[in-house]
Coordinates of N, CA and C in Angstrom, one line a residue:
S163 N 7.5 8.2 -17.8 CA 9.0 8.0 -17.5 C 9.3 6.5 -17.6
A164 N 10.4 6.2 -18.1 CA 10.9 4.8 -18.1 C 11.4 4.4 -16.7
N165 N 11.7 5.3 -15.9 CA 12.2 5.0 -14.5 C 11.0 4.9 -13.6
T166 N 10.8 3.8 -13.0 CA 9.6 3.5 -12.2 C 9.5 4.5 -11.0
L167 N 10.6 4.7 -10.3 CA 10.6 5.6 -9.1 C 10.2 7.0 -9.5
E168 N 10.8 7.4 -10.7 CA 10.4 8.8 -11.2 C 8.9 8.8 -11.6
A169 N 8.4 7.8 -12.2 CA 7.0 7.7 -12.5 C 6.1 7.8 -11.3
I170 N 6.5 7.1 -10.2 CA 5.7 7.2 -9.0 C 5.7 8.6 -8.5
Q171 N 6.9 9.3 -8.5 CA 7.0 10.7 -8.1 C 6.1 11.6 -8.9
Q172 N 6.1 11.4 -10.2 CA 5.3 12.2 -11.1 C 3.8 12.0 -10.8
L173 N 3.4 10.8 -10.6 CA 2.0 10.5 -10.2 C 1.6 11.3 -8.9
A174 N 2.5 11.2 -8.0 CA 2.2 11.9 -6.7 C 2.2 13.5 -6.9
T175 N 3.1 14.0 -7.7 CA 3.1 15.4 -8.0 C 1.9 15.8 -8.7
A176 N 1.3 15.0 -9.5 CA 0.0 15.3 -10.2 C -1.2 15.0 -9.4
S177 N -0.9 14.7 -8.1 CA -2.0 14.4 -7.1 C -2.8 13.2 -7.5
L178 N -2.2 12.2 -8.2 CA -2.9 11.0 -8.6 C -2.6 9.9 -7.5
L179 N -1.7 10.2 -6.6 CA -1.4 9.3 -5.5 C -1.3 10.1 -4.2
T180 N -1.8 9.5 -3.1 CA -1.6 10.2 -1.9 C -0.1 10.0 -1.4
D181 N 0.3 10.7 -0.4 CA 1.7 10.5 0.1 C 1.8 9.1 0.6
S182 N 0.8 8.6 1.3 CA 0.9 7.2 1.8 C 1.0 6.2 0.6
E183 N 0.2 6.4 -0.4 CA 0.3 5.5 -1.6 C 1.6 5.6 -2.2
Q184 N 2.1 6.8 -2.4 CA 3.5 7.0 -3.0 C 4.5 6.2 -2.2
Q185 N 4.5 6.4 -0.9 CA 5.5 5.7 0.0 C 5.4 4.2 -0.1
K186 N 4.2 3.7 -0.1 CA 4.0 2.2 -0.1 C 4.5 1.7 -1.5
L187 N 4.2 2.4 -2.6 CA 4.6 1.9 -3.9 C 6.2 2.0 -4.0
I188 N 6.8 3.0 -3.5 CA 8.2 3.1 -3.5 C 8.8 1.9 -2.7
E189 N 8.3 1.7 -1.5 CA 8.9 0.6 -0.6 C 8.7 -0.7 -1.3
A190 N 7.5 -1.0 -1.9 CA 7.2 -2.2 -2.5 C 8.1 -2.4 -3.8
Y191 N 8.3 -1.4 -4.5 CA 9.1 -1.5 -5.7 C 10.6 -1.8 -5.3
I192 N 11.1 -1.1 -4.3 CA 12.5 -1.4 -3.9 C 12.6 -2.8 -3.3
F193 N 11.6 -3.2 -2.6 CA 11.6 -4.6 -2.0 C 11.6 -5.6 -3.2
F194 N 10.8 -5.5 -4.2 CA 10.7 -6.5 -5.2 C 11.9 -6.4 -6.1
R195 N 12.5 -5.3 -6.3 CA 13.8 -5.2 -7.1 C 14.9 -5.9 -6.3
T196 N 14.9 -5.7 -5.0 CA 15.9 -6.3 -4.2 C 15.7 -7.8 -4.2
L197 N 14.5 -8.3 -4.1 CA 14.2 -9.7 -4.1 C 14.6 -10.3 -5.5
E198 N 14.3 -9.6 -6.6 CA 14.7 -10.1 -7.9 C 16.2 -10.2 -8.0
H199 N 17.0 -9.2 -7.5 CA 18.4 -9.3 -7.6 C 19.0 -10.4 -6.7
R200 N 18.5 -10.5 -5.5 CA 19.0 -11.6 -4.7 C 18.7 -13.0 -5.3
L201 N 17.5 -13.1 -5.8 CA 17.1 -14.4 -6.5 C 18.0 -14.7 -7.6
Q202 N 18.3 -13.7 -8.5 CA 19.1 -14.0 -9.6 C 20.6 -14.2 -9.2
T203 N 21.0 -13.6 -8.2 CA 22.4 -13.8 -7.7 C 22.5 -15.2 -7.1
M204 N 21.5 -15.6 -6.3 CA 21.5 -16.9 -5.7 C 21.5 -18.0 -6.6
L205 N 20.7 -17.9 -7.7 CA 20.6 -19.0 -8.7 C 21.5 -18.8 -9.9
N206 N 22.3 -17.7 -9.9 CA 23.2 -17.4 -11.0 C 22.6 -17.5 -12.4
T207 N 21.4 -16.9 -12.5 CA 20.6 -16.9 -13.7 C 19.6 -15.8 -13.7
Q208 N 19.2 -15.4 -14.9 CA 18.1 -14.4 -14.9 C 16.8 -15.1 -14.8
T209 N 16.1 -14.9 -13.7 CA 14.8 -15.6 -13.5 C 13.9 -14.7 -12.7
H210 N 12.7 -14.9 -12.7 CA 11.7 -14.2 -11.9 C 10.7 -15.1 -11.2
V211 N 11.2 -16.4 -11.1 CA 10.4 -17.4 -10.4 C 11.0 -17.8 -9.1
L212 N 10.2 -17.8 -8.0 CA 10.7 -18.1 -6.7 C 11.0 -19.6 -6.7
P213 N 12.0 -20.0 -6.0 CA 12.3 -21.4 -5.9 C 11.2 -22.2 -5.2
E214 N 11.0 -23.4 -5.7 CA 10.0 -24.3 -5.1 C 10.6 -25.0 -3.8
D215 N 11.9 -25.2 -3.8 CA 12.6 -25.8 -2.7 C 12.5 -25.0 -1.4
A216 N 12.0 -25.6 -0.3 CA 11.8 -24.8 0.9 C 13.1 -24.2 1.5
V217 N 14.2 -24.9 1.4 CA 15.4 -24.4 1.9 C 15.9 -23.2 1.1
E218 N 15.8 -23.3 -0.2 CA 16.1 -22.2 -1.1 C 15.2 -21.0 -0.8
R219 N 13.9 -21.2 -0.6 CA 13.0 -20.1 -0.3 C 13.4 -19.4 1.0
R220 N 13.7 -20.3 2.0 CA 14.1 -19.7 3.3 C 15.4 -18.9 3.2
I221 N 16.4 -19.4 2.5 CA 17.6 -18.6 2.3 C 17.3 -17.3 1.6
L222 N 16.5 -17.3 0.5 CA 16.1 -16.1 -0.2 C 15.4 -15.1 0.7
A223 N 14.5 -15.6 1.5 CA 13.7 -14.8 2.5 C 14.7 -14.1 3.4
R224 N 15.7 -14.8 3.9 CA 16.6 -14.2 4.8 C 17.5 -13.1 4.1
K225 N 17.8 -13.4 2.9 CA 18.6 -12.4 2.1 C 17.9 -11.1 1.9
V226 N 16.6 -11.1 1.9 CA 15.8 -9.8 1.8 C 15.3 -9.3 3.1
G227 N 15.8 -9.9 4.2 CA 15.4 -9.4 5.5 C 14.2 -9.9 6.1
L228 N 13.6 -11.0 5.6 CA 12.4 -11.6 6.2 C 12.8 -12.8 7.1
A229 N 12.0 -13.1 8.0 CA 12.3 -14.1 9.0 C 12.1 -15.6 8.5
S230 N 11.2 -15.7 7.5 CA 10.9 -17.1 7.1 C 10.4 -17.1 5.6
A231 N 10.5 -18.4 5.0 CA 10.0 -18.6 3.7 C 8.5 -18.3 3.6
E232 N 7.8 -18.5 4.7 CA 6.3 -18.3 4.7 C 6.0 -16.8 4.6
E233 N 6.9 -16.0 5.2 CA 6.7 -14.5 5.2 C 7.0 -14.0 3.8
L234 N 7.9 -14.7 3.1 CA 8.2 -14.3 1.7 C 7.0 -14.6 0.8

């Protein structure tokens, strides 16, 4: 499948992932897509590189629900 969440479901249905693995992959995928969107919105550009500036990293971390840049 070209859809990542669908592909994860298909792997689980084929018993290639445990329920726990499936859930963790779904959560991680959603987190990273959210991070990507917040980053691109914040910088107003299509990028996949985290900012080097500590203040920008802290702002980005908070935008995705984390407490600090270190946690990001």
